[in-house]
mmCIF file of C-alpha atoms in Angstrom:
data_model
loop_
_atom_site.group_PDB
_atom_site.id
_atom_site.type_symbol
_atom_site.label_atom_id
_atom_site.label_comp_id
_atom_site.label_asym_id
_atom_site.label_seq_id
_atom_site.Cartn_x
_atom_site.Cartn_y
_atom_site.Cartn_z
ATOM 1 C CA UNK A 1 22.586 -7.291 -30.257
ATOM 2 C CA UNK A 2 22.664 -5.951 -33.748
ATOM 3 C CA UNK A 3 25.671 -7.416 -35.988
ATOM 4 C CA UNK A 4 26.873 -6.528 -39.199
ATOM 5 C CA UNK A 5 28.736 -8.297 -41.712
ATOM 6 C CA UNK A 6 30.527 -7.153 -44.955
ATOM 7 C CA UNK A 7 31.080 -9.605 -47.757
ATOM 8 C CA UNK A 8 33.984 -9.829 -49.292
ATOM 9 C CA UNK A 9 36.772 -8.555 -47.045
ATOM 10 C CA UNK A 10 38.342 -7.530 -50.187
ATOM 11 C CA UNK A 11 37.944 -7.276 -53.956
ATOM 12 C CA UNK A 12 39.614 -6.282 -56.827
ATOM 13 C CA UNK A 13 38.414 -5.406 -60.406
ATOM 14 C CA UNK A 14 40.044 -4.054 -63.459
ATOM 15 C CA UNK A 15 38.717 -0.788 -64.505
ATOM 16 C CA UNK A 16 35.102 -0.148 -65.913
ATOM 17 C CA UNK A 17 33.874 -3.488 -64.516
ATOM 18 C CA UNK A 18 30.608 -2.893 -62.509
ATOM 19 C CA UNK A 19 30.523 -4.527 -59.105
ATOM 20 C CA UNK A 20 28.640 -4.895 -56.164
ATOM 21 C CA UNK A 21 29.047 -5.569 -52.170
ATOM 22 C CA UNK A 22 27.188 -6.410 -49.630
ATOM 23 C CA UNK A 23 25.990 -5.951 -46.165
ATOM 24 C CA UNK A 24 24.120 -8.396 -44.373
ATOM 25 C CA UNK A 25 22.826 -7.623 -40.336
ATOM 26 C CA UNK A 26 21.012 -9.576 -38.032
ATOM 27 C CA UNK A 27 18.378 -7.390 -35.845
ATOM 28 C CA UNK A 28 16.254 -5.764 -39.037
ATOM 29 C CA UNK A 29 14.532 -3.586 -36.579
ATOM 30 C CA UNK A 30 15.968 -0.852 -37.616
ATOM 31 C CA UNK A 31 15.502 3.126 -39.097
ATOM 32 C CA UNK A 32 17.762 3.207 -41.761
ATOM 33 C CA UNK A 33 21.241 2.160 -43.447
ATOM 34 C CA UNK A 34 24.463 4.324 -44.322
ATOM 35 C CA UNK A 35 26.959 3.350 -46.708
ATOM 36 C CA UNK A 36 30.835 5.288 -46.094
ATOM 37 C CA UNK A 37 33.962 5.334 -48.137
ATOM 38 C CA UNK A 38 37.057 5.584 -46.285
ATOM 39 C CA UNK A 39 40.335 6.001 -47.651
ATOM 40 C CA UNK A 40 43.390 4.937 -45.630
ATOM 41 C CA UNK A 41 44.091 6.815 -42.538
ATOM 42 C CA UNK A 42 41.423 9.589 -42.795
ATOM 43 C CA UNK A 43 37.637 9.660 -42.206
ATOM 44 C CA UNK A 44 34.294 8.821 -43.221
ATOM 45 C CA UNK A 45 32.418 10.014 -46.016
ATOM 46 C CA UNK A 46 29.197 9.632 -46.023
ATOM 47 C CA UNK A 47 28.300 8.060 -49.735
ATOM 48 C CA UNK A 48 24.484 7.186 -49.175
ATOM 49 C CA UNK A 49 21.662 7.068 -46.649
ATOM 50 C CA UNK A 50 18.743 4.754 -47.077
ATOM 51 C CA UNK A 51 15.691 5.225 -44.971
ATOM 52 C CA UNK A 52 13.985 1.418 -43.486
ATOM 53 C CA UNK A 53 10.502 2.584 -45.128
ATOM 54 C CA UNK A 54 12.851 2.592 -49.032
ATOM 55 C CA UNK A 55 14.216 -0.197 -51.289
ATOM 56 C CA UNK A 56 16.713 2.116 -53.031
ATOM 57 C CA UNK A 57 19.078 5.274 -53.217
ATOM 58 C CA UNK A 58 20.762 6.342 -56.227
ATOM 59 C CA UNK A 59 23.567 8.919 -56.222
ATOM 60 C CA UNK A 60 25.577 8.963 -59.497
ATOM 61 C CA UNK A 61 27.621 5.983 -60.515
ATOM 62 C CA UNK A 62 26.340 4.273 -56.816
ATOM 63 C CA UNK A 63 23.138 2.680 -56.181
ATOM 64 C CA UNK A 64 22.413 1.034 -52.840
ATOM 65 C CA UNK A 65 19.481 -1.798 -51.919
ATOM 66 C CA UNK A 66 17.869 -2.483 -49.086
ATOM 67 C CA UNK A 67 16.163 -5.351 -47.871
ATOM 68 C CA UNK A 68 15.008 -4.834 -44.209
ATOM 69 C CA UNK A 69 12.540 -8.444 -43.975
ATOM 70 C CA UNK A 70 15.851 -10.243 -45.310
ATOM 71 C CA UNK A 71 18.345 -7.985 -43.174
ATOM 72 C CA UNK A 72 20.241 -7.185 -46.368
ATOM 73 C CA UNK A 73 21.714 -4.512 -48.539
ATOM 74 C CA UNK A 74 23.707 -4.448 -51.409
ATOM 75 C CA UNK A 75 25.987 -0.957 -52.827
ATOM 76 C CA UNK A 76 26.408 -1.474 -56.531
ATOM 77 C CA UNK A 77 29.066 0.573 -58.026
ATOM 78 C CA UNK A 78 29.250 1.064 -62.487
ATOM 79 C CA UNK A 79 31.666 1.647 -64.243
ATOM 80 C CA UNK A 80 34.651 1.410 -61.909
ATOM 81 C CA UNK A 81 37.872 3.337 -61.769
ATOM 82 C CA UNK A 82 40.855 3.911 -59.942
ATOM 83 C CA UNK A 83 39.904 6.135 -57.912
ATOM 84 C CA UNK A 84 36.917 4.086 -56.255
ATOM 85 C CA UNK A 85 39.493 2.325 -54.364
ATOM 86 C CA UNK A 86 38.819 2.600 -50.992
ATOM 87 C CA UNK A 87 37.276 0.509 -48.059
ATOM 88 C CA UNK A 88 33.262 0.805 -47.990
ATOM 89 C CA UNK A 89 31.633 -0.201 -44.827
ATOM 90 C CA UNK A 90 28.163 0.046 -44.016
ATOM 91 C CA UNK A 91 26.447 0.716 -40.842
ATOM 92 C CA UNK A 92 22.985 0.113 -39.372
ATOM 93 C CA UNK A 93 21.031 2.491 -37.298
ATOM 94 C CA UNK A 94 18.478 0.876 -34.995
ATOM 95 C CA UNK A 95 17.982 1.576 -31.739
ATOM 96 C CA UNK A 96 21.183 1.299 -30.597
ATOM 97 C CA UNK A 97 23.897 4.240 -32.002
ATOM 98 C CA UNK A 98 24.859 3.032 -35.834
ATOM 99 C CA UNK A 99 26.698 0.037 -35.582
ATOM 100 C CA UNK A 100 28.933 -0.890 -38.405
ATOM 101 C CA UNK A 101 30.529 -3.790 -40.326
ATOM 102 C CA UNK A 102 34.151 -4.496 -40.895
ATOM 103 C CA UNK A 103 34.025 -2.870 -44.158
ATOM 104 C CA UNK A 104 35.262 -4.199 -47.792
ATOM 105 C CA UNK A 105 38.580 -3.200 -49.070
ATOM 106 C CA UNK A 106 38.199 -1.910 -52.943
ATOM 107 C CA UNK A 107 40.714 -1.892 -55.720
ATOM 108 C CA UNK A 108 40.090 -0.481 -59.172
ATOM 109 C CA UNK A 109 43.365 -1.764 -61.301
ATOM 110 C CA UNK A 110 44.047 0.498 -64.149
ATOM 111 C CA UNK B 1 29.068 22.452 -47.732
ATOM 112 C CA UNK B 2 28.868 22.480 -43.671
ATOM 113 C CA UNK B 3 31.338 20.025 -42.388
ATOM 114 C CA UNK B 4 32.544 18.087 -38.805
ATOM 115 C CA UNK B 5 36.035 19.802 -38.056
ATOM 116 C CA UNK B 6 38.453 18.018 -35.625
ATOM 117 C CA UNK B 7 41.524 18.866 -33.922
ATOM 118 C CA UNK B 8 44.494 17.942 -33.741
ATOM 119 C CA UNK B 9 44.916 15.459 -36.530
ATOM 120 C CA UNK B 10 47.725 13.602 -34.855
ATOM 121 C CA UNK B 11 48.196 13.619 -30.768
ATOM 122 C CA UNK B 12 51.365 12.255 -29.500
ATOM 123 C CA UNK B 13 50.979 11.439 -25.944
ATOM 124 C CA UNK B 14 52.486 9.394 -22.911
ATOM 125 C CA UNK B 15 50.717 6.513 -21.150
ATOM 126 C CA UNK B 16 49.275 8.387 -17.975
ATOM 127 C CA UNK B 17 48.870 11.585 -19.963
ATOM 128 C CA UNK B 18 45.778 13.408 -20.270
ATOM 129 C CA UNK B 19 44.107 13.941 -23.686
ATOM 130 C CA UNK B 20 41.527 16.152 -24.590
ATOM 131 C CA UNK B 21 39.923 15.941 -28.493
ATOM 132 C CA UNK B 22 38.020 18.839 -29.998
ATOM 133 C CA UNK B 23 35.302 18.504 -32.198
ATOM 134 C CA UNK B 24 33.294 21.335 -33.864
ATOM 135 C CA UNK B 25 29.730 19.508 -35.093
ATOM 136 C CA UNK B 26 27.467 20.771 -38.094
ATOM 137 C CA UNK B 27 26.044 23.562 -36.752
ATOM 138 C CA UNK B 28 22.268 23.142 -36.670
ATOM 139 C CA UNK B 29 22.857 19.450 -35.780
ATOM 140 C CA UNK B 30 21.751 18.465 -32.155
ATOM 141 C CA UNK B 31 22.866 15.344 -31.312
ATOM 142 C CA UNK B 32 26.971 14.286 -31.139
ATOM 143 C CA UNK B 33 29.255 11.490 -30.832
ATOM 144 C CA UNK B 34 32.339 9.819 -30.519
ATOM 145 C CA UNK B 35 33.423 6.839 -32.258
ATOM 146 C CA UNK B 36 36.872 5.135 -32.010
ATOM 147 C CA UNK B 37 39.173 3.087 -35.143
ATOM 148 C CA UNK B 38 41.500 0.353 -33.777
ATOM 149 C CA UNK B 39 43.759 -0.222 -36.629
ATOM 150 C CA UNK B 40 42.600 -2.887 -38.883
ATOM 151 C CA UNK B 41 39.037 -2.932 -36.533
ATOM 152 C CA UNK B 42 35.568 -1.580 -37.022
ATOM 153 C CA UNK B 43 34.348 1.279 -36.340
ATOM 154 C CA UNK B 44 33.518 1.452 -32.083
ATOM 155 C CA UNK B 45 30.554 3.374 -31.174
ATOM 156 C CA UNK B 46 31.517 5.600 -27.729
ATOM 157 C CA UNK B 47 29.125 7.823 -26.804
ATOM 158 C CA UNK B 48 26.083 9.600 -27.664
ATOM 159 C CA UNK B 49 25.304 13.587 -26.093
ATOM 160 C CA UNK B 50 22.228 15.570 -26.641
ATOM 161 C CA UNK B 51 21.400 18.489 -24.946
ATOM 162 C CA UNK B 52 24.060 18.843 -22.586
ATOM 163 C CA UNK B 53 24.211 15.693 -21.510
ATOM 164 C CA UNK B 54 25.414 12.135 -22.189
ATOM 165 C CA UNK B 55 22.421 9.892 -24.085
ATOM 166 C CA UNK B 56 23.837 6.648 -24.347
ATOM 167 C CA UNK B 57 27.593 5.060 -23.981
ATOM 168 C CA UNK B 58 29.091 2.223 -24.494
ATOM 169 C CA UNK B 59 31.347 -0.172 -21.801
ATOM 170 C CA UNK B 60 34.405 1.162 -23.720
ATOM 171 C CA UNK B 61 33.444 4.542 -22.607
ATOM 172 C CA UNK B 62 34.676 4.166 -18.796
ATOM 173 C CA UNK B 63 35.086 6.664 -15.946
ATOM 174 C CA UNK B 64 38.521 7.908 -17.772
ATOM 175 C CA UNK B 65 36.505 9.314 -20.430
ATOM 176 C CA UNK B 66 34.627 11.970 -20.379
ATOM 177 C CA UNK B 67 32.452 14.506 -22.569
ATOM 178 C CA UNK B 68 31.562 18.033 -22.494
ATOM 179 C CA UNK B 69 30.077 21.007 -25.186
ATOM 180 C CA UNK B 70 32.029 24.247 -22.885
ATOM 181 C CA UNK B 71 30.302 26.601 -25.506
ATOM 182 C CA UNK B 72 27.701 26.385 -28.233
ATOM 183 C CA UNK B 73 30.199 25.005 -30.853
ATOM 184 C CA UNK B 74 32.738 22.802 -29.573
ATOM 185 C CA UNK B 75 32.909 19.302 -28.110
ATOM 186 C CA UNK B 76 35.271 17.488 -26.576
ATOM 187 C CA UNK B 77 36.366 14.128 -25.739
ATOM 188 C CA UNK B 78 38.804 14.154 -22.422
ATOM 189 C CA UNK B 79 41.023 10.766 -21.596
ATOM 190 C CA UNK B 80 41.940 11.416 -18.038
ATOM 191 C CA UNK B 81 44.964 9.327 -18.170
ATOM 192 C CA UNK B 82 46.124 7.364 -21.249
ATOM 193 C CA UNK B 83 46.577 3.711 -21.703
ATOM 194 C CA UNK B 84 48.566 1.919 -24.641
ATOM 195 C CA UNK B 85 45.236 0.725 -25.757
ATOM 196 C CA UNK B 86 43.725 4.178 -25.894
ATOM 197 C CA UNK B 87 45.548 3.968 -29.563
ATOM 198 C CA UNK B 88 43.461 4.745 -31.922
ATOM 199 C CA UNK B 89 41.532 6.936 -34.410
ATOM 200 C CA UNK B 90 38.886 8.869 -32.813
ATOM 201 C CA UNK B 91 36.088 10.069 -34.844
ATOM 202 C CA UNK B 92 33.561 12.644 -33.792
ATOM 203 C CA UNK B 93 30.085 12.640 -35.721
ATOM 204 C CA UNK B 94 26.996 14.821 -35.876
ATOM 205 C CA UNK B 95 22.987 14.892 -37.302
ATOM 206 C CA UNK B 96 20.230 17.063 -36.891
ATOM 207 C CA UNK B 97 17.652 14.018 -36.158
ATOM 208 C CA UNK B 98 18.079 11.268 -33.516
ATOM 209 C CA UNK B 99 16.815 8.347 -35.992
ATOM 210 C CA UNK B 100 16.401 8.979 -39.379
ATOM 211 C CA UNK B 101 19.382 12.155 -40.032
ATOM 212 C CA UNK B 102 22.591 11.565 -42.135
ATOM 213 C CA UNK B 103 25.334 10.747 -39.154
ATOM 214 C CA UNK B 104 28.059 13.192 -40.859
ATOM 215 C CA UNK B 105 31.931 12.361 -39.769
ATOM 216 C CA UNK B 106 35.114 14.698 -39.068
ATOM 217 C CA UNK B 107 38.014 13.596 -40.534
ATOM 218 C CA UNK B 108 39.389 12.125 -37.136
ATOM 219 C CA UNK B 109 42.252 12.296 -34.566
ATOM 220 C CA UNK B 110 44.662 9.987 -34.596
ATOM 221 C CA UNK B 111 45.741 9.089 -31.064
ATOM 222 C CA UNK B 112 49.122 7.440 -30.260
ATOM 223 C CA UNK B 113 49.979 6.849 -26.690
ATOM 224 C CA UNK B 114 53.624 5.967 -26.223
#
């Protein structure tokens, strides 16, 4: 059964430091990886998509790894600001429906 | 940009009440879902319905749930009778490919039974 962890719970990082978090899952059979912001009480939003077959996907000030042999990805974010803050969680798609981790809580401190 | 709608945003309910969620999915997308938010939990797969029919569930998704598209753009998510832990946020999600598509996500219903 496919799990999926999200390290750290929680960070937080003054403003314009880069930083990165990480997803780590345990069946690496598996079609491809989705990284979602969420801000409290509303829905997901889908930030990037990265097929098993790539290493990376780039969109902006986001850039997300993947290693599928290791069963790990990492979502680096530059140049941080305030309105980053958010929980990120990452989900797996295999062939089960995407199953997703706990998520890591994000503060950018002005 | 196309978009997964839901409605209502907040549902007030007693325990023992029927609830039904609506969900308007991306429209060229095939395949649909439910998910479900405990507060404070991950993100619960439900259930999984492509072409007309249920795909795949989960053992949360019991015989007091139930699914159905009643026209080409809706779908809804039906709790026959609520239970206290029925609480949570309900999210419905769409893509156009079974494996390798974007899932896309409404913005969720937040269900409070009482």
């Amino acid at each position: 059964k496919q799990e999926v962890t999200q390290i750290p719970a929680a960070l937080s990082v003054p403003e314009g430091e880069n930083l990165v978090l990480n997803c780590s899952f345990t069946d690496s059979a598996i079609y491809n990886l989705q990284w979602f912001r969420q801000d409290p009480g509303k829905g997901l939003t889908s930030l990037l998509l990265i097929q098993s077959s790539q290493r990376e996907q780039t969109s902006g000030r986001l850039n997300a790894s993947l290693d599928k042999s290791s069963g790990r990805s990492t979502l680096y974010i530059a140049a941080s600001q305030p309105g980053d803050s958010a929980t990120y969680l990452c989900a797996v798609k295999g062939n089960t429906p995407l199953v997703f981790g706990k998520g890591t809580r994000l503060s950018v401190i002005a | 940009e196309p978009e997964v709608t839901q409605t209502p945003s907040h549902q007030v309910t007693q325990m023992g009440q029927e609830v039904i969620l609506r969900c308007v999915p991306i429209s060229n997308h095939l395949y649909f879902y439910w998910y479900r938010q405990i507060l404070g939990q991950k993100v619960e797969f439900l259930v999984s319905f492509y072409n007309n029919e249920i795909s795949e569930k989960s053992e949360i998704f019991d015989d007091q749930f139930s699914v159905e598209r009643p026209d080409g753009s809706n779908f809804t998510l039906k709790i026959r009778s609520t239970k206290l832990e029925d609480s949570a946020m309900y999210f419905c999600a769409s893509r156009r490919d079974k494996n390798t598509g974007e899932l896309f996500f409404g913005e969720g219903s937040r269900l409070t039974v009482l």
